[in-house]
Short mmCIF file of C-alpha atoms in Angstrom, two decimals:
data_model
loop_
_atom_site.label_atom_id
_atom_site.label_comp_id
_atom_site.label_asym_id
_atom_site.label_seq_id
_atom_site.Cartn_x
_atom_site.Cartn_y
_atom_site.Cartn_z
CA UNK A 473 63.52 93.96 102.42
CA UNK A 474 66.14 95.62 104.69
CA UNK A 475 67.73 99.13 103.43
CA UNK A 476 70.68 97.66 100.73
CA UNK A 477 70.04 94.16 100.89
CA UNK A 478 70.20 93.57 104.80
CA UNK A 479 68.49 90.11 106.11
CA UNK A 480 64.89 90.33 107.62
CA UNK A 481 65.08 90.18 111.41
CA UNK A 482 63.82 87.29 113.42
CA UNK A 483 60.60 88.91 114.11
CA UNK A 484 59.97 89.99 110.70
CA UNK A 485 60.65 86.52 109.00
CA UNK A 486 58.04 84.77 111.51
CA UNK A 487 55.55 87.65 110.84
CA UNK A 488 56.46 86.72 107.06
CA UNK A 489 55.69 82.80 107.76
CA UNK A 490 52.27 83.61 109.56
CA UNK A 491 51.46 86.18 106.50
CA UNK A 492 52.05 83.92 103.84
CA UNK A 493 49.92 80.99 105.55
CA UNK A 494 47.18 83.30 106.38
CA UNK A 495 47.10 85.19 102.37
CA UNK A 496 47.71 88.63 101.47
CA UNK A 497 45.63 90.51 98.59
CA UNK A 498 46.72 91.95 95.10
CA UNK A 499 48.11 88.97 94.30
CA UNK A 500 49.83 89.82 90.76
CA UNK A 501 48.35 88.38 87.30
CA UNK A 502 50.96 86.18 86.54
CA UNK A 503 51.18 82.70 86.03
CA UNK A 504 51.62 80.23 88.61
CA UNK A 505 55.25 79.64 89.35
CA UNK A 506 54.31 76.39 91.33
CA UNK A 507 52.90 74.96 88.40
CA UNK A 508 55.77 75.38 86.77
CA UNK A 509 57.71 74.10 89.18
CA UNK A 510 59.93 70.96 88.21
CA UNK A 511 62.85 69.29 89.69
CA UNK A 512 64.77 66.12 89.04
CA UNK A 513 66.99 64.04 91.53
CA UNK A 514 70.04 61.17 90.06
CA UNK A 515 70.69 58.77 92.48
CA UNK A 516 74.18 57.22 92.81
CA UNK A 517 75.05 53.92 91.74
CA UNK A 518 77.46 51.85 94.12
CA UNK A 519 81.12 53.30 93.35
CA UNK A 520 79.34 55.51 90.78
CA UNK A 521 79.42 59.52 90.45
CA UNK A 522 77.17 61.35 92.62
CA UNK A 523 72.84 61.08 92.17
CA UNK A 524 70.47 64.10 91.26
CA UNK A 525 67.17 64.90 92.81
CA UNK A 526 63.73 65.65 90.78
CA UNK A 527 60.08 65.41 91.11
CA UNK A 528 60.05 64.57 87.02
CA UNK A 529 61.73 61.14 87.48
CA UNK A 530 63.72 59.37 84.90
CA UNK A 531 63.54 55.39 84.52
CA UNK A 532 65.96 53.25 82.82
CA UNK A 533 68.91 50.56 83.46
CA UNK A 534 72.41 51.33 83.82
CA UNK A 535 75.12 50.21 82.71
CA UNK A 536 75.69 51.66 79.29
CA UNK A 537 77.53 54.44 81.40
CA UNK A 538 80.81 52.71 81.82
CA UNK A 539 80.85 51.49 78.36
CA UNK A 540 80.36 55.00 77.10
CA UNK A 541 83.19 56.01 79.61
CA UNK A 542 85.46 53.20 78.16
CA UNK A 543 85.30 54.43 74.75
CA UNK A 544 85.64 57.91 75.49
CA UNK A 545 89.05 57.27 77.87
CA UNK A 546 90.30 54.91 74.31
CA UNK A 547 89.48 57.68 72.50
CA UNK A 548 91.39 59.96 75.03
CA UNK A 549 94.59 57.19 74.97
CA UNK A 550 94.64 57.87 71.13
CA UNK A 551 94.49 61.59 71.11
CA UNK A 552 97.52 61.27 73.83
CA UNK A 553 99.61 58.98 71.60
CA UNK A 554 98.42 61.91 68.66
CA UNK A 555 98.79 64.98 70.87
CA UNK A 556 100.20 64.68 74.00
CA UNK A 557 100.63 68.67 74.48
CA UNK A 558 96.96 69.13 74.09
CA UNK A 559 95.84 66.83 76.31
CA UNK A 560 97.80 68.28 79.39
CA UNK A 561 96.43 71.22 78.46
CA UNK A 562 92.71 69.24 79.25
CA UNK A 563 93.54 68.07 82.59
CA UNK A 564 96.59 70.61 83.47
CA UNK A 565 99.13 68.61 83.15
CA UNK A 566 103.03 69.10 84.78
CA UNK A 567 100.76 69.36 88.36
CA UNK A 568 99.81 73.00 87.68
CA UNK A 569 96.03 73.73 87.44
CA UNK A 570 94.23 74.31 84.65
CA UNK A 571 93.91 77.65 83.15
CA UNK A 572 90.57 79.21 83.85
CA UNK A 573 88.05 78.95 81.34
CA UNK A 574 86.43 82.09 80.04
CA UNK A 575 82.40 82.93 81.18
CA UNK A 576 80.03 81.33 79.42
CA UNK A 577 78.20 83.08 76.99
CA UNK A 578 76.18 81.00 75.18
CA UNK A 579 74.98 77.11 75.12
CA UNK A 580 78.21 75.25 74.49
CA UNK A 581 77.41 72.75 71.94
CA UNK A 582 79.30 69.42 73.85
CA UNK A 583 80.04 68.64 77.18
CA UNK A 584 83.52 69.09 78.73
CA UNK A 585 86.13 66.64 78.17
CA UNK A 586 86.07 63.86 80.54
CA UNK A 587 88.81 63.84 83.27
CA UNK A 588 91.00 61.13 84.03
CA UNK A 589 88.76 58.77 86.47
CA UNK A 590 91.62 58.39 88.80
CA UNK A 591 91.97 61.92 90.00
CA UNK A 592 89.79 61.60 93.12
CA UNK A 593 89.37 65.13 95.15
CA UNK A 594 90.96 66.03 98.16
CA UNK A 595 90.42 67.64 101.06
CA UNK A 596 93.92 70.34 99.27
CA UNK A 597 91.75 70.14 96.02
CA UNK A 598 88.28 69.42 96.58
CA UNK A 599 87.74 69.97 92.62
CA UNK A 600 90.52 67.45 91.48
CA UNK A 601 88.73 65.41 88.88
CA UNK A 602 86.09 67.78 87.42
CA UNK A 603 85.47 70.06 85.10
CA UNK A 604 84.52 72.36 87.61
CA UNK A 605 88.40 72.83 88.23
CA UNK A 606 88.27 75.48 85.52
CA UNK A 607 85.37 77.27 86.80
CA UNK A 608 84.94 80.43 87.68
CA UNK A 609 84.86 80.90 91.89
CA UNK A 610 81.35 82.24 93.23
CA UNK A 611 79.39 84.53 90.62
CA UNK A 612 82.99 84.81 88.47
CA UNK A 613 81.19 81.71 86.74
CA UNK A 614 77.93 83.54 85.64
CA UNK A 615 78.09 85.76 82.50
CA UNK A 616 76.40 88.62 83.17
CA UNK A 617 75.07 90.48 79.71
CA UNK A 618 75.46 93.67 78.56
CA UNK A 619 72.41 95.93 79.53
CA UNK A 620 69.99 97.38 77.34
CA UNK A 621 66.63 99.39 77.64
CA UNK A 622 64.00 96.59 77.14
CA UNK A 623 60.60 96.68 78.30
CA UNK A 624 59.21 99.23 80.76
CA UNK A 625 62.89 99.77 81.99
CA UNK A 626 65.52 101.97 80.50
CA UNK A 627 69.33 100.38 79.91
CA UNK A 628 70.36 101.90 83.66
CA UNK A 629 67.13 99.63 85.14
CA UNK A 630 67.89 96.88 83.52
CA UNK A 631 71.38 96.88 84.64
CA UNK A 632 70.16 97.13 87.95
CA UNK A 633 67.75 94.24 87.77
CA UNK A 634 70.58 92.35 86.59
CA UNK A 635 72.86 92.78 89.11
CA UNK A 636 69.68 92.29 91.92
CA UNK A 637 69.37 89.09 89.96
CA UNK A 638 72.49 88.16 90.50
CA UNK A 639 72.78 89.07 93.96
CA UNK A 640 69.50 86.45 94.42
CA UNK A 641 71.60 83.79 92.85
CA UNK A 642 74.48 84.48 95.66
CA UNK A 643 71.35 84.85 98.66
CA UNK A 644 70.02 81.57 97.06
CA UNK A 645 73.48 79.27 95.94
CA UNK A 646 76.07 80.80 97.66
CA UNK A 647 75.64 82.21 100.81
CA UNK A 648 77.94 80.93 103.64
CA UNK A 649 74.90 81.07 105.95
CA UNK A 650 72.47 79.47 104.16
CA UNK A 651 74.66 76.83 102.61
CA UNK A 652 75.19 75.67 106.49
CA UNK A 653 71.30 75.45 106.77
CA UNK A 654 70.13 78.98 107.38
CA UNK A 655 67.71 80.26 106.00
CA UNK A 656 67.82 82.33 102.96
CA UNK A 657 65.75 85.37 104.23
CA UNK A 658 68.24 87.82 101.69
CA UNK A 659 67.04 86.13 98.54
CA UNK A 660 63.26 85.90 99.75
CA UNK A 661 63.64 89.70 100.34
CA UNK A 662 64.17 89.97 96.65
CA UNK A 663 60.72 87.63 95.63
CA UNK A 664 57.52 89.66 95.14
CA UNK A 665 55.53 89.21 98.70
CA UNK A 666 52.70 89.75 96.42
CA UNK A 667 53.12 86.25 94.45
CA UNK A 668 50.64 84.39 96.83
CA UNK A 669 50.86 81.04 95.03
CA UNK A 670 55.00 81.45 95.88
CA UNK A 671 54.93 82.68 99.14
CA UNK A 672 52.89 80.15 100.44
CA UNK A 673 55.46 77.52 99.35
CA UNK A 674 58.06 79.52 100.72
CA UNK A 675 56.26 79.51 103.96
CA UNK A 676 55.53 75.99 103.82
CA UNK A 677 58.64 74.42 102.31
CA UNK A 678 60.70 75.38 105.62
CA UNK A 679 58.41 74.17 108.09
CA UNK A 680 57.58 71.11 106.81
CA UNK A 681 59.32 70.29 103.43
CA UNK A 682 58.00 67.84 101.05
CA UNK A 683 58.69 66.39 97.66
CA UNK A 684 55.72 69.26 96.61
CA UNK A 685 56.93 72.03 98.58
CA UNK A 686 60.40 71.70 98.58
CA UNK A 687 62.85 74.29 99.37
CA UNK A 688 66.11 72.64 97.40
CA UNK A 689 63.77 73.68 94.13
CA UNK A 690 65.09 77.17 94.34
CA UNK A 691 68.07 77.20 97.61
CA UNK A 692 71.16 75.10 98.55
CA UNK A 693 71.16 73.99 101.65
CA UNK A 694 73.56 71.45 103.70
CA UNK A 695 72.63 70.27 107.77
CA UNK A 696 75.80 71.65 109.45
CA UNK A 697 75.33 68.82 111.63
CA UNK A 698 76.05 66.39 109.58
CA UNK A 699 78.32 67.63 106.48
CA UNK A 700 80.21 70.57 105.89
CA UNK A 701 82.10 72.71 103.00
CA UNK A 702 85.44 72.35 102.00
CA UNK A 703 87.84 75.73 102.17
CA UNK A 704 84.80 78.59 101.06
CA UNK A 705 84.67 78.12 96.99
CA UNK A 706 81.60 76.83 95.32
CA UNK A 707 82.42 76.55 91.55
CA UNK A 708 80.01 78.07 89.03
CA UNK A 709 79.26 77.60 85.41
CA UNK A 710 76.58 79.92 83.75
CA UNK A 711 75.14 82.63 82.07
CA UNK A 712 71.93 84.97 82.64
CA UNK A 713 69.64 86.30 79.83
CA UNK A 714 66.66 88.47 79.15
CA UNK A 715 64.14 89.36 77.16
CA UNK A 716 60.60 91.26 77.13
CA UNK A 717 58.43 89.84 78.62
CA UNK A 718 54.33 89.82 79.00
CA UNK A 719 53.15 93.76 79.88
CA UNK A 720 56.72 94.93 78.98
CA UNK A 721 58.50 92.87 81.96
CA UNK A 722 61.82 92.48 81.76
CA UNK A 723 61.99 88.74 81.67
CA UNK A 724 65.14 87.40 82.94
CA UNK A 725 66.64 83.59 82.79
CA UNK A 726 69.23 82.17 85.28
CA UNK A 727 71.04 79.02 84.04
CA UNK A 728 73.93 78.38 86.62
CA UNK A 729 75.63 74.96 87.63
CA UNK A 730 77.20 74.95 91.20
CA UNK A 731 79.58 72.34 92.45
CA UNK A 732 79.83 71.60 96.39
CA UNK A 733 82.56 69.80 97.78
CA UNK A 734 81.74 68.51 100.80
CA UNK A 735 83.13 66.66 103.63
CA UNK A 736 81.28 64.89 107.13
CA UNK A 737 81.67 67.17 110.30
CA UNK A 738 82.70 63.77 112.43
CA UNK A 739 86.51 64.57 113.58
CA UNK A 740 89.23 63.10 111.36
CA UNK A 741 86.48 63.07 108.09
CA UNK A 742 88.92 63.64 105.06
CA UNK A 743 86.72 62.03 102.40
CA UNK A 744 85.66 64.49 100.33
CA UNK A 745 82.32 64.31 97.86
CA UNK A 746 80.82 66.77 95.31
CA UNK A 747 77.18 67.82 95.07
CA UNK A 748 76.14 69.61 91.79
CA UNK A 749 73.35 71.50 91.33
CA UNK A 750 71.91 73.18 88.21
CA UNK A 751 69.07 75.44 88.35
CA UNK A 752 66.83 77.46 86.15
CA UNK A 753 65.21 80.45 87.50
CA UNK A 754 62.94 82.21 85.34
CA UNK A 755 61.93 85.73 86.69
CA UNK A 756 60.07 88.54 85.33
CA UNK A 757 60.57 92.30 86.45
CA UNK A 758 57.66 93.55 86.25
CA UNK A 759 55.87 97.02 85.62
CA UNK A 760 54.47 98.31 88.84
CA UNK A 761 52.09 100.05 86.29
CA UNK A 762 50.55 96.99 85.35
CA UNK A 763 51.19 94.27 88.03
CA UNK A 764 51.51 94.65 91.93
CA UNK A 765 55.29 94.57 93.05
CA UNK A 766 57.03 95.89 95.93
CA UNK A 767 60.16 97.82 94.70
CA UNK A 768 63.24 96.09 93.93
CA UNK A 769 61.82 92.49 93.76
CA UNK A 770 60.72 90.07 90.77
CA UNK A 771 58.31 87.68 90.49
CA UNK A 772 58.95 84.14 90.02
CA UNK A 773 58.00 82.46 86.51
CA UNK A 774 59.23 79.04 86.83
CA UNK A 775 61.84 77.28 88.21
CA UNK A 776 63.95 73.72 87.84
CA UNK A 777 66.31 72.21 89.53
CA UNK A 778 69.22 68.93 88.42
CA UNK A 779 70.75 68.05 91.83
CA UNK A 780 73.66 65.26 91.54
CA UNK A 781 74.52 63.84 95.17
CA UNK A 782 72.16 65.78 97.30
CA UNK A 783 69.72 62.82 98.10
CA UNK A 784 67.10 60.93 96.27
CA UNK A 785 64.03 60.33 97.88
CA UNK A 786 64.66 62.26 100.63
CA UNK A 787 62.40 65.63 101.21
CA UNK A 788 64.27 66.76 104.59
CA UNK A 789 64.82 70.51 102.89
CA UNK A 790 68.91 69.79 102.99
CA UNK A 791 70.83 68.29 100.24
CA UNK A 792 72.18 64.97 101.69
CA UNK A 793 75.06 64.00 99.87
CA UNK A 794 76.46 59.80 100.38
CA UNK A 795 79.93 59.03 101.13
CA UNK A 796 81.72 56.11 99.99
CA UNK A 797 80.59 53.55 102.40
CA UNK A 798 76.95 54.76 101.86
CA UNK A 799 77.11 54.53 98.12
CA UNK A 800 78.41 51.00 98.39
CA UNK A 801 75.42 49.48 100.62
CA UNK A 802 72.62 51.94 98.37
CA UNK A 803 70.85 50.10 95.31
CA UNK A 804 71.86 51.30 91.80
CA UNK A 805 69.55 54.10 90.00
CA UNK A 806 67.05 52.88 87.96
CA UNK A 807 66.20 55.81 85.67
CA UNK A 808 68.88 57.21 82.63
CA UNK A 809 72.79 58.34 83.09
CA UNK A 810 73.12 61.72 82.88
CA UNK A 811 76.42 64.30 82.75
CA UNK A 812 76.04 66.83 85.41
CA UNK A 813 78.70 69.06 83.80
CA UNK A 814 76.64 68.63 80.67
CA UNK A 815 75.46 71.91 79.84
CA UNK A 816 75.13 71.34 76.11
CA UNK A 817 71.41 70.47 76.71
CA UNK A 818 69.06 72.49 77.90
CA UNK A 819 66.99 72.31 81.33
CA UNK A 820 63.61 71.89 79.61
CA UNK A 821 65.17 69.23 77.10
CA UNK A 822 66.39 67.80 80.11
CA UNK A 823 63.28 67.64 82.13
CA UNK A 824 61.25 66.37 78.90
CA UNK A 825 63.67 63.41 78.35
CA UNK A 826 63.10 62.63 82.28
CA UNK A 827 59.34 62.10 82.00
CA UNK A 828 58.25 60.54 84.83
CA UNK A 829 61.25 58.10 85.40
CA UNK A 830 62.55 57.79 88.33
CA UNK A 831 66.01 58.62 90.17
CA UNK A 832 68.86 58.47 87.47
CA UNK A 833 72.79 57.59 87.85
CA UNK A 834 75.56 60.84 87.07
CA UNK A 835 77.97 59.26 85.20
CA UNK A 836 80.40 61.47 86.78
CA UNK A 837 81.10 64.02 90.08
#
């Protein structure tokens, strides 16, 4: 890794490449990240909110989505006739924006309040519509906890390992570069070159991405070609935790949602569509007394991925999110409706209820 956090030169990153193909030794005695590695995609239904992507997929008929929709909006026509005052303050009414919601600190317990299905985005307010409205901008939407001395590290390390986590979630998710397609070579800095099992994905996934070695699993990327970001704000919802872990790592847990809008690079594209993405990156700090670790990096413990509108069935190593005219000629999901914004439930609940289904339907972008 380049002195304070600089990206790998060209050179380096295709020594990297040939490295990881060839093997390294001391690979650390961890578990396989890869094999728990899981990902889910939602496919879009025609003039339905925006599809997921997954290796676990979910199977089951649609449909119930709307009706579940239509009950909650009578429910919402009530509470107006009720409340009026406090559903403005829901959807910011008077044509102000919402007020920002507050980090997220633990699991909420219900998903946000629907938003009125008629509030499509624009290319002025790409977030018009969503929850996401309320988010925090960038990493202002990831709770960061207080640090204490855990582990083999004292409070002042483990500050510092969270703030290096967080700065893998920005190299990862947020990067200007990298969302146009780049790659990511600041966040690999910060992954243990010593975790052969992940470096060889890592090495594979951008030359030749597959469903099994898939970059999306732990990156967001978009082919500048093709789509591009509208304004520079991804919205985030989130928090990050820790614990010990095995040897006295620091074990650390990433749970962030990130919402994309998007538009097509073809002059005079205004329509503007939302990709959401919610990963879970498990990573463990480890003791350099007890496991092999370059300075300054983790090692990966598992990671999964919820990706609404970035493509389903497609292993290109770019989210691909559909348009309007796209959605209307695809073929419905087959597999369960799911709430991207949803983050009452967690990512391994999530996965189990998926089985092996396949693509799902969002019932909202």
């Amino acid at each position: 890794m380049g002195k304070g956090g600089e990206s790998i030169p060209d050179e380096e990153w295709e020594r990297f490449l040939r490295e990881a193909e060839a093997g390294t030794k001391g690979a650390p005695e961890e578990p396989s990240a890869r094999a728990r590695m899981v990902a889910r995609r939602l496919r879009e239904e025609t003039d339905r909110p925006e599809p997921w992507r997954s290796h676990q997929r979910v199977r089951r008929q649609g449909g119930k989505g709307w009706y579940a929709i239509g009950l909650l909006v009578a429910v919402a026509l009530l509470v107006v006739a009720l409340d009026p005052g406090r559903v403005a303050g829901w959807f910011g009414g008077g044509g102000g924006e919402s007020a920002p919601l507050a980090v997220e600190s633990k699991r909420p317990d219900q998903p946000p309040p629907p938003e009125a299905a008629a509030q499509r985005p624009t290319m002025e307010e790409p977030f018009r519509g969503s929850p996401a409205a309320q988010w925090g901008d960038g990493t202002a939407g990831i709770g960061l906890p207080e640090a204490r001395a855990t582990g083999w590290m004292s409070k002042g390390q483990v500050a510092q390992a969270l703030e290096k986590t967080r700065d893998f979630l920005t190299a990862s998710s947020l990067d200007p570069g990298v969302l146009r397609g780049e790659q990511p070579r600041k966040a690999i800095a910060l992954i243990n070159p010593h975790q052969q099992d992940v470096q060889d994905y890592l090495a594979t996934a951008f030359r030749a991405p597959s469903q099994e070695n898939d970059p999306l699993l732990l990156f967001s990327r978009f082919e500048k070609t093709k789509v591009r970001l509208v304004g520079d704000v991804v919205k985030t919802r989130g928090r990050i935790t820790y614990q010990e872990g095995k040897r006295g790592a620091v074990e650390v847990t990433t749970d962030v949602t990130y919402v994309y809008p998007v538009v097509r690079t073809a002059a005079g594209s205004d329509e503007v569509a939302r990709t959401i993405a919610r990963r879970e990156v498990v990573m463990s700090w480890d003791d350099p007394a007890e496991i092999i670790v370059e300075p300054g990096t983790f090692s990966l413990v598992s990671y999964k991925v919820d990706t609404t509108n970035g493509g389903c069935d497609t292993f290109s190593g770019y989210l691909t999110p559909k348009f309007s005219t796209e959605r209307a000629a695809s073929r419905p999901g087959d597999g369960p409706e799911v709430d991207p914004y949803d983050r009452s439930t967690s990512m391994e609940t999530r996965m189990r209820k998926a089985g092996d289904a396949g693509c799902g339907t969002a019932t909202r972008s």
